């Protein structure tokens, strides 16, 4: 892909990762983009405007109240005369300003004044990233439609600490920029529904039945479909991971709520049911907390079957053109997968072995088999992101969307 003719306004904030921005500028320009840099005061402590100016072959903008800068383009034009505003690195401080609409220097003013898409690449100490204030600000930015890449897990340049906080690699940032600025995508104009995570089935107001699903695989699939241009509704059970970018996420707890949310999102072209829906719920969950009764036997739990969401969608009058289910198995993966394909009215079952020794449930990797009426295709051990990426491409090929 190329970025020929694309204009990137690059905001460099003050963090050690600013040194990577030099490489980022090179990579963007190699692909034909022009780069206009803005540096915060902090950024100039880490890399010099001279280096940034030389690599970008552009004037470097640093001051809000500079007669020279203002006469040149002015901050409002600076904010608008671009195809994308890229903030790399995005520090905790700049993110806090953006989330709250502060505008006390050139970078924050431009970010408030722009009407262009904004992509941030956060980078900071892992403790700063994990701090509730930063997480709150990040959530606000996501709600405001700001795109983000990273931060990544890894070792910090300055302290050797490990954790999430490293800026995404320049090439990955460039790939994301290309993605954001490219034209129609293979799933443009398609609607997809994805379920993800576990469900919680209440026993009483404080207790519930659940399972070990983390939502990582389903969320990654929702994000991958969105990256291919699909309009994605993600129906998520209770998970601790963030809502994916570029996706409409509906949060539910119980299987019946998940079914209602899925049905309300119909019609759709694609359904990918990844959630580990509890097969059973407690027949009548107690209104009040069940108390221990001294000397009495523990209360029996009478279970009743939950709606099968995949099966409902697979046999629905508004059945999506492509219905994909997952099969979490601990034995006879292929056989059971084939059975599910038929029973649930799916076009594809992605079967994975979730025996405890595989570490798949809750883990970061997955080894799956694709089971269709035409046969079985085994994929190698991959990260859940890679499985998502490949599956989204598989879906795009099957459904032959517009703009492919
Ligand atoms: N599924 C669903 N609603 C349910 C149960 C399962 O939508 N109530 C979907 C899952 O999202 C998954 C597929 O069905 O895509 C397979 O789920 P799994 O629990 O592995 O299969 P079951 O139908 O429960 O079969 P079994 O109990 O034999 O494993």
Coordinates of C-alpha atoms and ligand atoms in Angstrom, one line a residue:
X1 CA 0.0 0.0 0.0
X2 CA 1.1 3.5 -0.4
X3 CA 0.5 6.8 1.2
X4 CA 1.2 8.8 -1.9
X5 CA -0.1 12.3 -1.6
X6 CA -1.4 11.9 2.0
X7 CA -0.7 14.7 4.4
X8 CA 0.1 13.6 8.0
X9 CA 0.1 16.1 10.8
X10 CA 2.5 14.4 13.3
X11 CA 2.2 15.6 16.9
X12 CA 5.3 14.5 18.9
X13 CA 4.8 14.7 22.7
X14 CA 7.4 14.6 25.4
X15 CA 8.4 11.0 26.1
X16 CA 11.4 8.9 25.7
X17 CA 9.6 7.2 22.8
X18 CA 9.9 10.4 20.8
X19 CA 13.2 9.0 19.4
X20 CA 11.0 6.5 17.5
X21 CA 9.1 9.3 15.9
X22 CA 12.2 10.0 13.8
X23 CA 12.0 6.6 12.3
X24 CA 8.2 7.0 12.0
X25 CA 8.7 10.1 9.9
X26 CA 11.1 8.3 7.6
X27 CA 8.7 5.4 7.1
X28 CA 5.8 7.6 6.4
X29 CA 7.7 9.6 3.8
X30 CA 9.1 6.4 2.2
X31 CA 5.5 5.6 1.4
X32 CA 4.9 8.9 -0.2
X33 CA 3.2 10.8 2.7
X34 CA 4.2 14.4 3.6
X35 CA 4.7 15.0 7.3
X36 CA 4.2 18.2 9.1
X37 CA 5.5 18.0 12.6
X38 CA 4.3 19.7 15.8
X39 CA 6.5 19.2 18.8
X40 CA 5.5 20.0 22.4
X41 CA 8.0 21.6 24.7
X42 CA 8.6 18.2 26.4
X43 CA 9.3 16.5 23.0
X44 CA 12.1 19.0 22.4
X45 CA 13.8 17.7 25.5
X46 CA 14.1 14.3 23.9
X47 CA 14.7 15.0 20.2
X48 CA 15.7 18.3 18.6
X49 CA 13.5 20.2 16.2
X50 CA 16.5 20.2 13.9
X51 CA 16.5 16.4 13.5
X52 CA 12.7 16.4 13.1
X53 CA 12.8 19.2 10.6
X54 CA 15.6 17.5 8.6
X55 CA 13.8 14.1 8.4
X56 CA 10.4 15.6 7.6
X57 CA 11.8 18.2 5.2
X58 CA 9.2 20.5 6.8
X59 CA 9.0 23.5 9.1
X60 CA 8.7 22.2 12.7
X61 CA 5.8 23.9 14.6
X62 CA 6.4 24.4 18.3
X63 CA 4.7 27.6 19.5
X64 CA 1.1 28.6 19.8
X65 CA 1.9 32.3 20.0
X66 CA 4.6 32.5 17.4
X67 CA 4.3 35.3 14.9
X68 CA 6.3 33.3 12.5
X69 CA 4.3 30.1 12.8
X70 CA 1.0 31.8 12.9
X71 CA 1.8 33.8 9.7
X72 CA 3.0 30.7 8.1
X73 CA -0.3 28.7 8.4
X74 CA -1.9 29.4 11.8
X75 CA -3.1 26.7 14.1
X76 CA -6.6 26.4 12.7
X77 CA -5.3 25.7 9.2
X78 CA -2.6 23.5 10.6
X79 CA -5.4 21.4 12.3
X80 CA -7.4 21.1 9.1
X81 CA -4.8 20.9 6.3
X82 CA -4.1 17.2 6.7
X83 CA -5.7 13.8 6.1
X84 CA -4.8 12.5 9.5
X85 CA -3.5 13.8 12.8
X86 CA -1.1 11.3 14.3
X87 CA 0.0 11.7 17.9
X88 CA 3.2 9.6 18.5
X89 CA 4.1 9.3 21.2
X90 CA 0.9 10.3 23.0
X91 CA 1.9 10.9 26.6
X92 CA -0.3 10.6 29.6
X93 CA -0.3 14.3 29.9
X94 CA -1.3 15.0 26.3
X95 CA -4.0 12.3 26.5
X96 CA -5.4 14.0 29.7
X97 CA -5.5 17.3 27.9
X98 CA -7.2 15.8 24.9
X99 CA -9.8 14.0 27.0
X100 CA -10.6 17.2 28.8
X101 CA -10.5 19.6 25.9
X102 CA -7.5 21.7 27.2
X103 CA -5.7 23.9 24.7
X104 CA -2.7 25.6 26.4
X105 CA -0.1 24.9 23.8
X106 CA 0.1 24.4 20.0
X107 CA -0.3 20.6 20.1
X108 CA -3.3 20.5 22.4
X109 CA -4.9 23.5 20.6
X110 CA -4.5 21.8 17.2
X111 CA -6.0 18.6 18.6
X112 CA -9.0 20.5 19.8
X113 CA -9.4 22.4 16.6
X114 CA -9.1 19.6 14.1
X115 CA -11.9 18.0 12.3
X116 CA -9.7 15.2 10.8
X117 CA -9.4 11.7 12.0
X118 CA -6.9 11.4 14.9
X119 CA -4.7 8.4 15.7
X120 CA -2.8 8.2 18.9
X121 CA 0.1 5.9 19.8
X122 CA 0.3 6.1 23.6
X123 CA 3.6 5.6 25.3
X124 CA 4.4 5.9 28.9
X125 CA 5.6 4.1 32.1
X126 CA 3.4 1.1 32.7
X127 CA 2.2 2.4 36.1
X128 CA 1.2 5.7 34.4
X129 CA -0.7 3.7 31.7
X130 CA -2.5 1.5 34.3
X131 CA -3.4 4.5 36.5
X132 CA -7.2 4.9 36.7
X133 CA -6.9 8.5 35.6
X134 CA -5.1 7.5 32.3
X135 CA -7.5 4.6 31.8
X136 CA -10.4 7.0 32.3
X137 CA -9.0 9.5 29.8
X138 CA -8.3 6.8 27.3
X139 CA -11.9 5.5 27.6
X140 CA -13.1 9.1 27.0
X141 CA -10.9 9.4 23.9
X142 CA -12.1 6.2 22.5
X143 CA -15.7 7.3 23.0
X144 CA -14.9 10.5 21.2
X145 CA -13.9 8.4 18.2
X146 CA -10.2 8.8 18.5
X147 CA -8.3 5.8 17.1
X148 CA -5.4 4.3 19.0
X149 CA -2.6 1.8 18.5
X150 CA -0.9 0.3 21.5
X151 CA 0.6 0.7 23.9
X152 CA 2.4 -2.6 23.7
X153 CA 3.7 -5.0 26.4
X154 CA 7.4 -4.9 26.8
X155 CA 10.5 -3.5 28.5
X156 CA 10.6 0.2 29.0
X157 CA 13.5 2.1 27.4
X158 CA 14.3 4.2 30.5
X159 CA 13.6 2.0 33.5
X160 CA 13.9 -1.6 32.3
X161 CA 10.4 -2.1 33.9
X162 CA 8.1 -4.5 32.1
X163 CA 4.5 -4.0 31.3
X164 CA 2.1 -2.3 29.0
X165 CA 3.4 1.2 28.0
X166 CA 5.8 0.8 25.1
X167 CA 4.9 2.7 21.9
X168 CA 3.8 0.6 19.0
X169 CA 6.5 0.0 16.5
X170 CA 6.8 2.6 13.7
X171 CA 6.0 0.1 11.0
X172 CA 2.8 -1.0 12.8
X173 CA 1.8 2.6 13.2
X174 CA 2.4 3.2 9.5
X175 CA 0.3 0.1 8.7
X176 CA -2.5 1.5 10.8
X177 CA -2.2 4.9 9.1
X178 CA -2.5 3.2 5.7
X179 CA -5.5 1.3 7.0
X180 CA -7.2 4.4 8.1
X181 CA -6.5 6.3 4.9
X182 CA -7.2 3.5 2.4
X183 CA -10.3 3.5 0.3
X184 CA -13.1 0.9 0.3
X185 CA -12.3 -2.4 2.0
X186 CA -13.4 -5.9 1.4
X187 CA -16.2 -5.8 4.0
X188 CA -17.3 -2.2 3.4
X189 CA -21.0 -2.0 3.4
X190 CA -21.4 -5.2 5.3
X191 CA -22.9 -5.6 8.8
X192 CA -21.5 -8.1 11.2
X193 CA -22.6 -9.2 14.7
X194 CA -20.1 -10.8 17.0
X195 CA -20.6 -12.3 20.5
X196 CA -17.7 -12.5 22.9
X197 CA -16.9 -13.4 26.5
X198 CA -18.7 -15.5 29.0
X199 CA -22.2 -15.0 30.4
X200 CA -23.0 -14.7 34.0
X201 CA -26.1 -16.5 35.2
X202 CA -27.3 -15.3 38.5
X203 CA -27.9 -17.7 41.4
X204 CA -28.9 -14.8 43.7
X205 CA -28.1 -11.1 43.7
X206 CA -24.5 -11.8 44.6
X207 CA -23.6 -15.1 43.1
X208 CA -23.5 -16.4 39.6
X209 CA -22.4 -19.2 37.3
X210 CA -19.7 -18.3 34.8
X211 CA -16.9 -19.8 32.8
X212 CA -13.2 -18.9 32.0
X213 CA -13.8 -17.1 28.7
X214 CA -11.8 -13.8 28.6
X215 CA -13.4 -12.4 25.5
X216 CA -10.0 -11.9 23.9
X217 CA -10.7 -14.0 20.8
X218 CA -14.2 -12.6 20.2
X219 CA -13.1 -9.0 20.7
X220 CA -10.1 -9.5 18.3
X221 CA -12.5 -10.9 15.7
X222 CA -14.8 -7.9 16.0
X223 CA -11.8 -5.5 15.6
X224 CA -10.5 -7.5 12.6
X225 CA -13.8 -7.4 10.8
X226 CA -14.1 -3.7 11.5
X227 CA -10.6 -3.1 10.0
X228 CA -11.8 -4.8 6.9
X229 CA -14.6 -2.3 6.7
X230 CA -17.5 -4.1 8.3
X231 CA -20.0 -2.2 10.4
X232 CA -19.6 -4.4 13.6
X233 CA -21.9 -4.8 16.6
X234 CA -20.1 -6.6 19.3
X235 CA -22.3 -8.2 22.0
X236 CA -20.0 -8.8 25.0
X237 CA -20.6 -10.7 28.2
X238 CA -18.8 -9.5 31.3
X239 CA -15.0 -9.2 30.5
X240 CA -12.1 -7.2 31.9
X241 CA -10.7 -6.2 28.5
X242 CA -11.4 -2.9 26.7
X243 CA -14.0 -2.4 24.1
X244 CA -12.3 -2.8 20.7
X245 CA -11.7 0.2 18.4
X246 CA -14.1 1.0 15.7
X247 CA -16.8 -1.3 16.9
X248 CA -20.2 -0.7 18.5
X249 CA -20.1 -2.7 21.8
X250 CA -23.2 -3.8 23.7
X251 CA -22.6 -5.0 27.2
X252 CA -24.8 -7.8 28.6
X253 CA -24.6 -10.3 31.5
X254 CA -26.9 -13.2 30.9
X255 CA -27.5 -15.5 28.0
X256 CA -31.1 -14.2 27.5
X257 CA -29.8 -10.6 27.4
X258 CA -27.2 -11.6 24.9
X259 CA -29.8 -13.3 22.7
X260 CA -32.0 -10.2 22.8
X261 CA -29.1 -7.9 21.9
X262 CA -28.0 -10.2 19.0
X263 CA -31.6 -10.4 17.7
X264 CA -32.0 -6.6 18.0
X265 CA -28.9 -6.2 15.8
X266 CA -30.4 -8.2 12.9
X267 CA -30.5 -8.0 10.0
X268 CA -26.8 -8.5 9.3
X269 CA -24.6 -10.1 6.6
X270 CA -22.3 -11.9 9.0
X271 CA -22.7 -13.4 12.4
X272 CA -19.7 -14.7 14.4
X273 CA -20.8 -16.3 17.7
X274 CA -17.6 -16.6 19.8
X275 CA -19.1 -16.1 23.2
X276 CA -18.9 -19.0 25.7
X277 CA -22.6 -18.8 26.5
X278 CA -23.5 -20.7 29.6
X279 CA -25.6 -23.6 28.5
X280 CA -27.7 -23.5 31.7
X281 CA -29.0 -21.0 34.1
X282 CA -30.5 -21.4 37.5
X283 CA -34.2 -22.1 37.0
X284 CA -35.4 -19.5 39.5
X285 CA -32.6 -17.2 40.7
X286 CA -33.3 -15.9 44.2
X287 CA -34.5 -12.4 44.7
X288 CA -32.5 -12.1 48.0
X289 CA -29.1 -13.5 48.9
X290 CA -29.4 -17.1 49.9
X291 CA -28.4 -17.5 53.5
X292 CA -26.7 -20.5 55.1
X293 CA -29.1 -22.3 57.3
X294 CA -27.3 -23.9 60.3
X295 CA -27.6 -27.6 60.3
X296 CA -29.3 -27.7 56.9
X297 CA -28.0 -29.2 53.7
X298 CA -26.7 -26.8 51.0
X299 CA -29.4 -25.5 48.7
X300 CA -29.9 -27.5 45.5
X301 CA -29.4 -25.6 42.3
X302 CA -32.0 -26.5 39.7
X303 CA -30.7 -25.7 36.3
X304 CA -32.7 -25.0 33.1
X305 CA -31.4 -24.6 29.6
X306 CA -30.4 -21.3 28.1
X307 CA -31.4 -20.1 24.7
X308 CA -28.9 -21.3 22.1
X309 CA -28.0 -18.0 20.4
X310 CA -26.1 -19.5 17.5
X311 CA -28.8 -22.0 16.7
X312 CA -31.4 -19.2 16.9
X313 CA -29.5 -17.1 14.4
X314 CA -28.6 -20.0 12.2
X315 CA -32.3 -20.8 11.7
X316 CA -33.7 -17.3 11.8
X317 CA -35.9 -15.9 9.1
X318 CA -33.3 -13.1 8.9
X319 CA -30.4 -15.5 8.9
X320 CA -27.2 -13.7 8.0
X321 CA -25.5 -14.9 4.8
X322 CA -22.6 -16.2 6.7
X323 CA -23.0 -17.7 10.2
X324 CA -19.9 -18.8 12.1
X325 CA -19.9 -20.6 15.4
X326 CA -17.1 -21.7 17.7
X327 CA -16.8 -25.0 19.4
X328 CA -15.0 -25.2 22.6
X329 CA -14.1 -28.9 23.0
X330 CA -11.9 -30.9 25.3
X331 CA -12.1 -34.1 23.2
X332 CA -13.1 -35.3 19.7
X333 CA -12.7 -31.8 18.4
X334 CA -13.5 -32.5 14.7
X335 CA -16.4 -34.9 15.2
X336 CA -18.1 -32.6 17.7
X337 CA -17.4 -29.6 15.5
X338 CA -19.1 -31.3 12.5
X339 CA -22.1 -32.1 14.6
X340 CA -22.5 -28.5 15.7
X341 CA -22.3 -27.3 12.1
X342 CA -25.4 -29.2 11.3
X343 CA -27.3 -28.8 14.5
X344 CA -26.8 -25.0 14.8
X345 CA -27.3 -24.2 11.1
X346 CA -23.8 -22.7 10.8
X347 CA -21.7 -22.3 7.6
X348 CA -18.4 -22.6 9.6
X349 CA -17.4 -23.9 13.0
X350 CA -14.1 -22.8 14.3
X351 CA -13.2 -25.6 16.7
X352 CA -10.6 -25.3 19.4
X353 CA -9.3 -27.7 22.0
X354 CA -9.8 -26.0 25.3
X355 CA -8.5 -28.7 27.5
X356 CA -6.7 -27.1 30.4
X357 CA -3.2 -28.1 29.2
X358 CA -3.7 -26.0 26.0
X359 CA -4.0 -22.8 28.0
X360 CA -6.4 -21.5 25.3
X361 CA -9.2 -20.5 27.6
X362 CA -8.1 -17.1 29.0
X363 CA -4.8 -17.3 27.2
X364 CA -3.3 -15.3 24.3
X365 CA -2.9 -18.0 21.8
X366 CA -5.2 -20.3 19.9
X367 CA -5.0 -23.4 17.7
X368 CA -8.1 -23.9 15.6
X369 CA -9.7 -26.1 13.0
X370 CA -12.1 -24.7 10.5
X371 CA -14.9 -27.1 9.9
X372 CA -17.2 -26.5 6.9
X373 CA -19.4 -28.8 4.8
X374 CA -16.5 -29.0 2.4
X375 CA -13.9 -30.3 4.9
X376 CA -11.6 -29.4 7.7
X377 CA -8.7 -27.0 7.6
X378 CA -6.2 -26.9 10.5
X379 CA -4.4 -23.7 11.3
X380 CA -1.1 -23.6 13.2
X381 CA -0.7 -22.3 16.7
X382 CA -1.3 -18.5 16.4
X383 CA -2.0 -15.5 18.6
X384 CA -5.6 -14.7 19.0
X385 CA -5.1 -11.5 17.0
X386 CA -3.6 -13.6 14.1
X387 CA -6.6 -16.0 14.3
X388 CA -8.9 -13.0 14.1
X389 CA -7.1 -11.5 11.2
X390 CA -7.1 -14.7 9.2
X391 CA -10.7 -15.5 10.0
X392 CA -11.8 -12.0 9.0
X393 CA -10.0 -12.5 5.6
X394 CA -11.5 -15.9 5.3
X395 CA -15.0 -14.4 5.8
X396 CA -14.3 -11.6 3.3
X397 CA -13.3 -14.2 0.7
X398 CA -16.4 -16.3 1.3
X399 CA -18.8 -13.4 1.3
X400 CA -17.1 -11.6 -1.6
X401 CA -18.0 -8.1 -0.4
X402 CA -18.0 -5.0 -2.5
X403 CA -14.8 -3.1 -3.0
X404 CA -12.6 -6.2 -2.6
Ligands
LIG1 N1 -23.6 -20.9 21.7 C1 -24.7 -20.0 21.7 N2 -25.6 -20.1 22.7 C2 -25.6 -21.0 23.6 C3 -24.5 -22.0 23.6 C4 -23.6 -21.9 22.6 O1 -24.7 -19.1 20.9 N3 -26.5 -21.1 24.5 C5 -22.7 -20.8 20.6 C6 -21.3 -20.4 21.0 O2 -21.1 -19.0 20.9 C7 -20.4 -21.2 20.0 C8 -21.2 -22.4 19.7 O3 -22.5 -22.1 20.1 O4 -20.3 -20.4 18.8 C9 -20.7 -23.6 20.4 O5 -20.8 -23.6 21.8 P1 -20.4 -24.8 22.7 O6 -20.7 -24.4 24.1 O7 -19.1 -25.3 22.4 O8 -21.4 -25.9 22.2 P2 -22.7 -26.5 22.8 O9 -23.8 -26.2 21.8 O10 -22.9 -26.0 24.2 O11 -22.4 -28.0 22.7 P3 -21.8 -29.0 23.8 O12 -22.5 -28.7 25.1 O13 -22.0 -30.3 23.2 O14 -20.3 -28.6 23.9

